[in-house]
XYZ file of C-alpha atoms in Angstrom:
653
model
C -16.133 -22.778 -20.364
C -17.848 -26.543 -20.985
C -16.180 -27.772 -17.675
C -16.019 -24.730 -15.699
C -18.109 -23.402 -12.493
C -20.487 -21.724 -13.550
C -20.991 -19.975 -9.695
C -18.405 -20.030 -6.563
C -20.806 -22.208 -4.562
C -20.066 -25.059 -7.818
C -16.328 -24.405 -7.351
C -16.053 -25.321 -4.204
C -18.275 -28.114 -4.244
C -16.414 -29.864 -7.186
C -13.356 -29.416 -4.931
C -13.746 -33.206 -2.735
C -9.990 -33.603 -2.672
C -9.052 -33.416 1.564
C -5.274 -33.448 0.277
C -5.884 -29.922 -1.170
C -5.779 -27.160 1.586
C -5.312 -23.328 2.788
C -2.771 -22.564 5.177
C -3.368 -19.948 7.487
C -0.090 -18.936 8.512
C 0.047 -16.458 12.075
C 3.240 -17.186 13.011
C 6.715 -17.688 11.770
C 6.343 -21.351 13.931
C 2.234 -21.372 14.177
C -0.231 -22.374 10.927
C -3.309 -24.406 10.462
C -4.662 -25.859 7.445
C -7.981 -26.499 6.641
C -9.169 -28.739 3.865
C -12.111 -27.351 0.945
C -13.905 -30.192 1.932
C -13.615 -28.753 5.844
C -14.681 -24.849 4.455
C -17.511 -25.984 3.234
C -18.672 -27.575 6.271
C -17.634 -24.818 8.644
C -18.955 -22.422 6.020
C -22.723 -24.519 6.217
C -21.995 -24.213 9.911
C -21.624 -20.513 9.564
C -23.875 -19.785 7.634
C -26.535 -21.713 10.061
C -25.848 -19.101 12.692
C -25.983 -15.897 10.307
C -29.448 -17.248 9.341
C -30.545 -17.397 13.104
C -29.441 -14.369 13.380
C -31.870 -13.091 10.678
C -30.253 -12.575 7.092
C -31.865 -14.572 4.615
C -30.853 -14.706 0.581
C -30.887 -11.252 -0.891
C -29.980 -9.524 2.358
C -25.935 -8.088 2.796
C -23.520 -9.152 5.273
C -20.700 -6.909 6.039
C -17.919 -9.042 6.872
C -15.557 -7.122 9.250
C -13.255 -9.229 10.516
C -9.246 -9.096 10.982
C -8.697 -13.277 11.281
C -8.249 -14.737 7.972
C -9.903 -17.355 8.217
C -13.071 -16.396 10.247
C -12.959 -13.939 7.001
C -12.906 -16.719 4.647
C -15.519 -18.476 6.791
C -17.945 -15.812 6.319
C -17.273 -15.362 2.753
C -17.961 -18.639 1.461
C -21.117 -18.455 4.600
C -22.848 -15.877 2.451
C -21.825 -17.440 -0.598
C -23.752 -20.900 0.231
C -26.465 -18.702 1.342
C -27.120 -16.434 -1.267
C -26.269 -13.545 0.970
C -24.548 -10.764 -0.382
C -20.944 -10.397 0.605
C -19.414 -6.657 1.885
C -15.955 -6.983 3.026
C -14.434 -4.221 4.568
C -11.130 -3.072 6.207
C -11.351 -3.630 10.135
C -8.516 -0.804 9.675
C -6.881 1.103 12.636
C -8.135 4.375 12.277
C -11.899 6.023 13.113
C -11.762 6.760 8.954
C -12.112 3.150 8.793
C -15.166 2.889 11.779
C -16.870 5.703 9.701
C -16.504 3.576 6.708
C -18.060 0.923 8.287
C -21.286 3.029 9.356
C -21.438 4.691 5.950
C -21.467 1.145 4.070
C -24.543 -0.075 6.758
C -26.650 3.084 5.991
C -25.893 2.656 2.170
C -27.067 -1.147 2.284
C -30.596 -2.466 1.918
C -30.883 -5.420 4.539
C -27.582 -5.178 6.240
C -26.031 -7.610 8.632
C -22.590 -7.298 10.119
C -20.272 -10.235 10.940
C -17.349 -9.077 13.471
C -16.045 -9.384 17.067
C -16.499 -8.241 20.499
C -13.455 -6.388 20.350
C -13.774 -4.636 16.777
C -17.623 -4.112 17.824
C -16.432 -2.040 20.834
C -13.832 -0.261 18.745
C -17.222 1.019 16.451
C -19.311 1.602 19.770
C -16.629 3.999 21.006
C -16.288 5.729 17.840
C -20.097 6.068 17.537
C -20.074 7.596 21.190
C -17.668 9.633 19.928
C -19.231 10.827 16.828
C -22.712 11.093 17.507
C -23.645 7.873 15.664
C -25.442 5.791 18.894
C -28.022 5.620 17.060
C -26.875 4.013 13.979
C -24.215 1.722 16.491
C -27.557 0.415 18.388
C -29.131 -0.866 15.013
C -25.930 -2.312 14.409
C -25.713 -4.255 17.245
C -29.096 -5.634 16.751
C -27.618 -7.054 13.385
C -24.174 -8.204 14.614
C -23.238 -11.589 14.913
C -19.633 -12.481 16.851
C -17.676 -15.133 15.750
C -15.620 -15.326 18.754
C -18.709 -16.152 20.757
C -19.700 -19.377 18.193
C -18.817 -22.360 20.016
C -20.049 -25.160 17.485
C -20.395 -25.281 13.536
C -21.963 -28.979 14.268
C -25.753 -27.538 12.929
C -25.412 -26.787 9.028
C -27.462 -23.643 7.567
C -30.248 -23.702 4.378
C -28.609 -23.974 1.356
C -29.554 -21.663 -1.557
C -30.293 -22.015 -5.129
C -27.241 -20.295 -6.551
C -27.592 -18.717 -10.351
C -24.708 -17.184 -11.998
C -26.545 -14.144 -12.221
C -26.937 -13.484 -8.736
C -24.506 -11.038 -6.855
C -21.809 -12.510 -5.176
C -20.818 -9.684 -3.321
C -19.808 -5.866 -3.499
C -16.275 -4.254 -3.502
C -16.389 -0.619 -1.613
C -14.122 1.837 -2.454
C -10.909 2.251 -0.576
C -11.335 5.463 0.665
C -12.526 5.555 4.000
C -14.205 8.666 3.915
C -17.480 10.771 2.320
C -19.532 8.262 -0.104
C -18.282 5.020 -0.517
C -18.567 3.317 -3.986
C -19.413 -0.214 -4.445
C -18.426 -2.586 -7.337
C -21.005 -4.930 -8.124
C -19.679 -8.128 -9.032
C -22.037 -11.216 -10.012
C -20.614 -15.184 -9.868
C -20.503 -14.708 -13.930
C -18.774 -11.488 -13.342
C -15.993 -13.600 -11.699
C -15.839 -16.589 -13.281
C -15.631 -15.022 -16.303
C -12.355 -13.219 -15.116
C -11.382 -16.626 -12.823
C -11.491 -18.847 -16.296
C -9.343 -15.886 -18.484
C -7.133 -15.581 -15.252
C -6.394 -19.352 -15.122
C -6.552 -19.972 -18.644
C -4.082 -16.912 -19.662
C -1.768 -17.659 -16.852
C -1.506 -21.111 -17.125
C -2.133 -22.627 -13.831
C -2.051 -25.991 -13.033
C -1.716 -28.506 -10.665
C 1.742 -28.060 -9.880
C 1.208 -24.333 -8.544
C 0.489 -23.181 -5.274
C -0.140 -19.630 -4.428
C 1.290 -17.471 -1.452
C -0.020 -14.220 -0.022
C -0.019 -11.335 2.686
C -2.872 -9.288 0.647
C -6.024 -8.519 2.596
C -8.604 -10.472 1.726
C -10.897 -7.354 1.620
C -8.760 -6.080 -1.584
C -9.448 -7.567 -4.804
C -5.686 -8.846 -5.528
C -6.378 -11.125 -2.268
C -10.030 -12.511 -2.191
C -10.373 -13.001 -6.447
C -6.811 -13.414 -7.333
C -5.288 -15.335 -4.312
C -7.677 -17.266 -2.473
C -10.601 -17.858 -5.151
C -7.824 -18.442 -8.448
C -6.455 -21.595 -6.361
C -9.211 -22.948 -4.925
C -10.976 -22.326 -8.766
C -8.222 -25.180 -9.840
C -8.373 -26.801 -7.036
C -4.560 -26.123 -6.084
C -2.722 -25.353 -2.480
C -3.006 -22.103 -0.913
C -0.540 -20.150 1.717
C -2.166 -16.922 3.330
C -0.031 -14.500 5.653
C -1.748 -11.773 7.576
C -0.806 -8.189 6.425
C 0.067 -6.809 9.591
C 2.998 -9.784 9.530
C 4.469 -9.162 6.587
C 4.840 -5.366 7.543
C 6.310 -6.918 10.323
C 8.472 -9.438 8.966
C 8.528 -8.936 5.303
C 11.061 -11.362 4.507
C 9.086 -13.724 6.439
C 6.940 -13.954 3.390
C 9.764 -15.125 1.230
C 11.219 -17.184 3.745
C 7.553 -19.099 4.165
C 7.143 -19.058 -0.492
C 10.241 -20.451 0.100
C 10.100 -23.649 2.507
C 6.299 -23.939 0.923
C 7.845 -24.315 -2.750
C 4.752 -21.967 -4.050
C 5.162 -20.514 -7.232
C 2.825 -17.774 -7.676
C 3.320 -14.764 -5.594
C 2.166 -11.459 -5.954
C 2.745 -7.867 -4.254
C 1.921 -4.299 -5.118
C 4.493 -1.760 -5.807
C 4.760 -0.571 -1.651
C 5.398 -4.172 -1.067
C 8.652 -4.716 -2.895
C 9.988 -1.496 -1.914
C 8.995 -2.665 1.829
C 10.897 -5.918 1.120
C 14.023 -4.681 0.259
C 14.485 -1.869 2.867
C 14.377 -4.989 5.489
C 16.303 -7.503 3.435
C 19.766 -9.270 4.116
C 20.740 -11.658 2.266
C 23.146 -12.325 4.452
C 20.727 -13.630 6.599
C 19.295 -15.947 4.024
C 21.418 -18.485 2.828
C 18.873 -21.632 2.797
C 16.701 -18.785 1.144
C 15.368 -20.883 -2.169
C 13.125 -18.908 -5.405
C 13.801 -21.204 -8.070
C 10.342 -22.429 -7.702
C 8.588 -19.421 -7.888
C 7.314 -18.984 -11.782
C 5.006 -15.562 -11.605
C 5.608 -12.781 -9.599
C 2.934 -10.461 -9.954
C 3.261 -6.915 -9.833
C 0.065 -4.597 -9.765
C -2.704 -2.913 -8.069
C -0.616 0.362 -8.198
C 1.638 2.416 -10.733
C 4.516 -0.251 -11.464
C 7.940 0.840 -11.250
C 10.634 -0.473 -13.798
C 13.318 0.339 -11.647
C 12.351 -1.315 -8.264
C 11.039 -4.752 -11.081
C 14.386 -4.578 -12.041
C 16.202 -4.028 -8.646
C 13.869 -6.647 -7.066
C 14.435 -9.149 -9.791
C 18.791 -8.545 -9.358
C 18.603 -9.133 -5.596
C 16.762 -11.948 -5.923
C 18.222 -13.490 -8.642
C 21.376 -15.112 -6.291
C 18.420 -16.997 -4.821
C 16.859 -18.479 -7.462
C 14.693 -15.668 -9.201
C 13.778 -16.259 -12.826
C 14.949 -12.822 -14.318
C 11.223 -13.636 -16.476
C 9.197 -14.179 -12.440
C 8.187 -10.337 -12.797
C 4.336 -10.071 -14.170
C 3.369 -6.805 -14.778
C -0.617 -6.675 -15.193
C -3.210 -4.135 -15.323
C -6.350 -4.708 -13.461
C -9.323 -2.875 -11.313
C -12.042 -4.146 -8.849
C -14.712 -2.838 -11.650
C -13.520 -6.358 -14.153
C -13.416 -7.820 -10.849
C -9.305 -8.107 -11.102
C -7.507 -8.653 -14.442
C -7.724 -6.488 -17.532
C -4.585 -7.583 -19.150
C -1.657 -10.039 -18.733
C 1.636 -9.726 -21.064
C 2.993 -12.936 -22.555
C 4.297 -15.902 -20.109
C 7.673 -15.677 -19.246
C 8.293 -11.738 -21.299
C 10.970 -10.028 -19.852
C 10.164 -6.439 -18.590
C 9.395 -4.520 -21.470
C 9.218 -0.636 -21.496
C 9.699 2.607 -23.277
C 10.598 5.742 -22.771
C 8.217 8.469 -23.170
C 8.887 12.561 -22.808
C 6.554 14.086 -20.274
C 5.377 16.841 -21.894
C 2.975 14.375 -24.499
C 1.244 13.047 -22.225
C -1.386 14.804 -23.419
C -4.772 13.266 -24.114
C -5.951 12.679 -27.541
C -2.046 13.464 -29.058
C 0.520 10.784 -29.863
C 3.037 10.195 -26.935
C 6.744 11.553 -28.351
C 8.280 7.828 -27.766
C 12.324 8.174 -26.954
C 14.993 5.584 -27.247
C 16.911 6.623 -24.361
C 16.110 7.640 -21.292
C 16.085 11.360 -20.141
C 15.363 14.118 -17.928
C 12.338 15.155 -19.798
C 11.111 11.482 -20.406
C 9.270 8.784 -18.124
C 9.866 5.045 -18.494
C 6.579 3.066 -18.532
C 5.987 -0.509 -18.186
C 4.608 -2.851 -21.397
C 1.052 -4.663 -19.245
C 0.354 -6.794 -21.684
C -3.354 -8.028 -24.082
C -6.780 -8.002 -22.139
C -7.195 -11.810 -20.963
C -9.942 -14.315 -22.443
C -13.128 -12.858 -21.952
C -12.395 -8.896 -21.624
C -12.438 -6.577 -23.776
C -10.118 -3.141 -24.000
C -10.155 0.057 -25.902
C -7.946 3.377 -26.078
C -10.689 5.690 -26.856
C -11.036 9.389 -27.015
C -13.828 11.739 -24.926
C -16.628 10.862 -27.549
C -15.594 6.957 -26.457
C -14.469 6.259 -30.353
C -10.900 4.299 -30.721
C -7.946 5.831 -31.050
C -4.915 5.069 -33.047
C -1.816 3.368 -31.622
C 0.279 5.547 -29.301
C -1.982 8.133 -28.961
C -3.199 8.947 -25.405
C -6.834 8.438 -24.247
C -9.273 6.256 -21.992
C -9.339 2.990 -21.221
C -12.670 1.572 -21.421
C -13.294 -2.349 -21.120
C -15.981 -4.128 -21.738
C -17.501 -7.710 -20.956
C -19.262 -10.411 -18.887
C -16.509 -9.796 -16.201
C -16.836 -6.008 -15.682
C -19.667 -4.979 -13.580
C -22.808 -3.963 -14.944
C -22.748 -0.558 -11.977
C -21.988 0.814 -9.162
C -23.809 -0.313 -5.871
C -27.048 2.475 -5.785
C -25.390 5.022 -7.692
C -27.553 5.419 -10.990
C -26.207 8.719 -12.016
C -22.288 7.171 -11.481
C -22.952 4.569 -13.756
C -24.740 6.410 -16.570
C -21.399 8.606 -16.621
C -19.175 5.805 -16.463
C -20.663 3.246 -19.021
C -21.410 4.215 -22.103
C -24.490 2.754 -24.396
C -22.752 0.305 -25.850
C -21.639 -1.210 -22.508
C -18.452 0.242 -22.580
C -16.782 1.213 -19.048
C -14.547 3.905 -18.413
C -11.724 2.646 -16.370
C -11.021 6.521 -15.184
C -7.291 5.455 -16.366
C -5.263 7.277 -19.157
C -3.254 5.208 -21.559
C -2.346 4.021 -25.063
C -1.013 0.972 -27.059
C 2.096 0.340 -28.301
C 3.256 -2.811 -30.003
C -0.078 -3.490 -29.477
C 0.904 -3.861 -25.473
C -1.435 -1.550 -22.945
C 0.940 1.077 -21.387
C -1.110 2.865 -18.531
C 0.208 7.035 -18.466
C -2.240 8.418 -15.546
C -5.395 9.023 -14.341
C -8.355 10.913 -15.080
C -10.656 10.214 -12.101
C -10.201 11.600 -8.654
C -8.091 8.641 -7.712
C -5.677 8.646 -5.413
C -3.335 5.035 -4.819
C -1.192 4.633 -1.901
C 0.346 1.863 -0.693
C -2.232 -0.010 -3.154
C -5.207 1.234 -1.852
C -7.538 3.704 -3.874
C -8.079 6.953 -2.017
C -10.743 9.319 -3.824
C -8.963 12.672 -3.642
C -12.732 14.706 -3.291
C -13.161 12.536 0.357
C -9.841 13.328 1.050
C -9.843 17.004 0.724
C -13.542 17.099 2.504
C -10.832 15.448 5.429
C -8.855 18.654 5.340
C -12.114 20.649 5.269
C -12.402 20.206 9.264
C -9.253 22.025 9.917
C -9.565 25.767 10.968
C -8.908 27.891 8.551
C -9.710 25.852 5.413
C -12.776 26.876 3.138
C -14.987 24.681 1.160
C -12.752 24.461 -1.835
C -9.501 25.576 -0.732
C -7.748 22.457 -0.785
C -6.748 20.567 -3.203
C -5.160 16.736 -2.677
C -2.960 15.064 -5.241
C -0.649 12.045 -5.663
C 2.439 12.699 -6.968
C 4.956 10.531 -7.748
C 8.001 10.246 -6.027
C 10.780 8.631 -8.826
C 13.412 8.072 -6.145
C 10.946 6.128 -4.015
C 9.387 4.573 -6.587
C 6.008 4.780 -4.936
C 3.394 7.871 -5.241
C 3.046 10.637 -2.204
C 0.023 12.259 -0.463
C 0.929 16.224 -1.147
C -1.836 18.732 -0.106
C -2.469 22.017 -1.682
C -3.921 25.046 0.435
C -5.320 28.262 -0.511
C -2.947 30.624 1.846
C -1.816 33.876 1.242
C -0.612 35.127 4.200
C 2.853 34.181 5.861
C 4.549 31.404 5.470
C 5.333 31.483 9.288
C 1.508 31.138 10.336
C 0.503 29.083 7.307
C 2.890 25.881 10.018
C 0.267 24.820 11.939
C -1.901 24.390 9.495
C 0.457 21.840 8.259
C 0.518 20.062 11.567
C -3.369 19.983 11.449
C -3.945 18.715 8.450
C -1.085 15.933 9.005
C -2.987 14.989 12.011
C -6.122 15.002 10.304
C -5.236 12.930 7.456
C -3.509 10.552 9.725
C -6.562 10.131 12.232
C -9.255 9.854 9.757
C -7.614 7.595 6.961
C -4.185 6.352 8.419
C -2.474 8.166 5.479
C 1.246 9.778 5.591
C 1.415 13.207 4.557
C 4.433 13.820 2.041
C 4.158 17.729 1.742
C 1.274 20.247 2.699
C 2.038 23.405 0.504
C 0.326 26.956 0.164
C -1.122 28.011 -3.302
C -2.334 31.457 -4.163
C -4.824 29.829 -6.535
C -6.781 26.902 -7.128
C -6.412 25.938 -10.647
C -10.056 25.077 -12.330
C -11.377 24.115 -15.751
C -14.255 26.792 -17.142
C -16.829 24.191 -15.767
C -15.142 25.143 -12.086
C -13.429 21.474 -11.870
C -10.303 21.549 -9.964
C -7.204 20.757 -12.209
C -5.025 18.528 -10.176
C -2.858 17.324 -12.998
C -1.902 21.245 -13.260
C -0.283 21.383 -9.611
C 1.310 17.941 -9.816
C 2.987 19.140 -12.711
C 4.105 22.007 -11.265
C 5.157 20.147 -8.239
C 7.167 17.695 -10.327
C 8.885 21.056 -12.032
C 10.415 22.303 -8.896
C 8.399 24.743 -8.519
C 8.128 24.732 -4.513
C 11.266 23.299 -3.867
C 11.804 26.814 -1.949
C 8.467 26.651 0.112
C 9.423 23.096 1.061
C 12.838 24.258 2.008
C 11.041 27.305 4.069
C 8.801 25.169 5.750
C 11.366 21.906 6.390
C 13.919 24.825 8.604
C 10.502 26.189 10.242
C 9.645 22.632 11.981
C 13.500 22.093 12.924
C 12.712 25.353 14.853
C 9.117 25.404 16.212
C 9.559 21.557 17.144
C 8.302 20.002 20.849
C 11.577 19.944 22.522
C 12.469 16.907 23.649
C 11.776 15.926 27.077
C 13.675 13.519 29.080
C 12.475 10.270 29.998
C 11.667 9.442 33.522
C 11.571 5.503 33.754
C 13.447 2.919 31.763
C 10.630 2.102 29.540
C 9.633 5.361 29.045
C 13.281 5.882 27.622
C 13.132 2.682 25.160
C 9.759 3.821 24.040
C 11.184 7.032 22.811
C 14.056 5.779 21.317
C 11.779 3.366 19.046
C 9.750 5.905 18.225
C 13.024 8.131 16.972
C 14.679 5.117 15.281
C 11.261 4.779 13.426
C 10.134 8.387 12.775
C 13.271 9.878 12.627
C 12.644 13.345 11.213
C 10.741 14.444 14.383
C 11.408 15.127 18.053
C 9.034 13.262 20.119
C 7.952 13.812 24.337
C 6.521 11.926 26.567
C 3.077 13.290 26.107
C 3.002 13.204 22.194
C 0.026 11.229 20.224
C 1.607 8.671 18.254
C -0.967 9.630 15.763
C 0.014 13.060 15.311
C 3.634 12.574 14.587
C 2.482 12.052 11.216
C 2.514 8.019 11.906
C 1.223 6.045 8.891
C 0.396 2.353 9.082
C 3.174 1.017 8.208
C 5.452 3.128 10.464
C 2.841 2.047 13.252
C 3.603 -1.323 12.451
C 7.394 -0.910 12.376
C 6.974 0.737 15.959
C 4.699 -1.908 17.398
C 7.439 -4.511 16.162
C 10.414 -3.136 17.862
C 8.245 -2.771 21.131
C 7.131 -6.123 20.658
C 10.887 -7.177 20.304
C 11.506 -5.701 23.664
C 8.153 -6.830 25.650
C 6.953 -10.070 23.646
C 3.434 -10.504 23.288
C 2.816 -7.542 25.842
C 1.443 -4.227 23.720
C -1.102 -5.174 20.961
C -1.571 -2.873 17.508
C -5.038 -2.149 19.187
C -3.692 -1.174 22.294
C -2.159 2.378 20.389
C -5.647 3.543 20.408
C -6.278 2.686 24.508
C -2.387 4.275 25.101
C -2.267 7.027 22.512
C 0.457 8.684 24.611
C 4.348 7.351 24.936
C 3.635 8.187 28.399
C 0.984 6.028 28.504
C 1.751 3.643 27.109
C 5.113 3.249 29.410
C 2.989 2.916 31.999
C 0.622 0.129 30.529
C 3.445 -2.034 29.569
C 4.566 -1.372 32.966
C 1.568 -2.621 34.596
C 1.537 -6.289 32.910
C 4.870 -6.524 33.284
C 4.956 -5.889 37.166
C 5.125 -9.948 38.609
């Protein structure tokens, strides 16, 4: 790494070619280009305002911004000022706002970069949840970027060294005690070097991403990586991708981007909405790598996506299945370049830690297909180990341990957790289980209480604490699992509740649990099921895997059928709409949430509406009433009746 930058700041300082740019795409016909030299100047201008607010080197700045350009400006202002960046998603639920308060209280000397609208929503949340005193401090430390009119005066540069903390990546889980992965400049530079070398990125490449910048794949993989290579990058908002997934491919075609990425659920989302007959001009022949990571990878989905896109020029070897995590900055392992999708079939019954996996030559009802994820990239070490930390033989299932200059030295203000997960030799337990097969990593499951939904991490105990706010659910009597839906190629949220009464009386609990998790965390719950006993180990730890195995074996099928029948008989009766706007809104909601009957007074957030479905509802409303309703207006007008009144007022001449 003789010629490679030692800090993030050095990398941007080296980029003096004004022809290399970031293109911020806000819609099909609206985009803005910012060169790397212009980014530096704007960041220094924003740094002046941050320093005027009182922040100085070593302080933390929560970046609570929805706009990609504002986010990146704030991120680089932090780097040049030696201020620790703390990215947090704006989100659409109370859980996201609660996380801001939790993180703010955890930090040493926090400030917050936000906007007037986002700050107002924090204020409303504080008033509704008794957090007014904390909010007053947040308000005093808040810099609202939409109030800044000029960036002419430049801030004071800090003398940055490689051991300084560049930013803290807090866990996606929005409740409870967020866990912050501390990443230094050396961590990041080490991982970026490995990524660039092992992917053979050069001047011929360009990156296109819709991933949120609060996610490590967004900020490190698809912003810092192309910046370090000094090549063009294109960024579109995540909510635009959700509303118009085909636009991601259309714009990638238009820009001739060579490097794309998505978690598993994103590829599924594209395929659901993709209409080949409407894409006669789509050209994906220039796409060299299509990264697939951030959640369990479905081999079937990889094959389906590649097959659907093959007529548009996508190479069969473009799909690049990788493994990584925030604790490694981003990447742990890559397959060989141009390697075809590589998988193996393993008997489900043999997926036991410490035992050799039974590999079979053909798929069957008793087997599962797992994807090979390559070997460790430059700068990263990895072993599969037993519970004592000793490496195991090939094909034996163990814990995935990692070590290297790219691996975090620990979690923020969490000495007990650090001692538990990082041993004396510096090996970090990722919490994932896996094996080595033909020299390549294969992930078989997770040992830690982590659930991945739509590429985001949620800690099961956090989600369980949300459920415990439901009347009748006692502490320790609820278990949340992420269970693989093979047909849809994604992890579903299944909630098990200790309950010994009649099933008819349990139905209301299912509604309340769905409502709590949707409002607090924005998550869609697949099933809420009663259990007679919570399975635990002799030491008292909940055995989530035992319930997941019972579910996958069909033990709850009869209960699911009975609850489905109850939902059909007890659903709120349809109420005829009184106005044309109300009728249109009802039709839209029914088209997206097809399995429920919806009334005018039903709360949109109580319909089990995931953030993805909410965005689809918004898209359809926007087609009927262009630019009248913002996604955030759902919070102010949460029922169809109220939203119809709002639209009527806005559209009345």
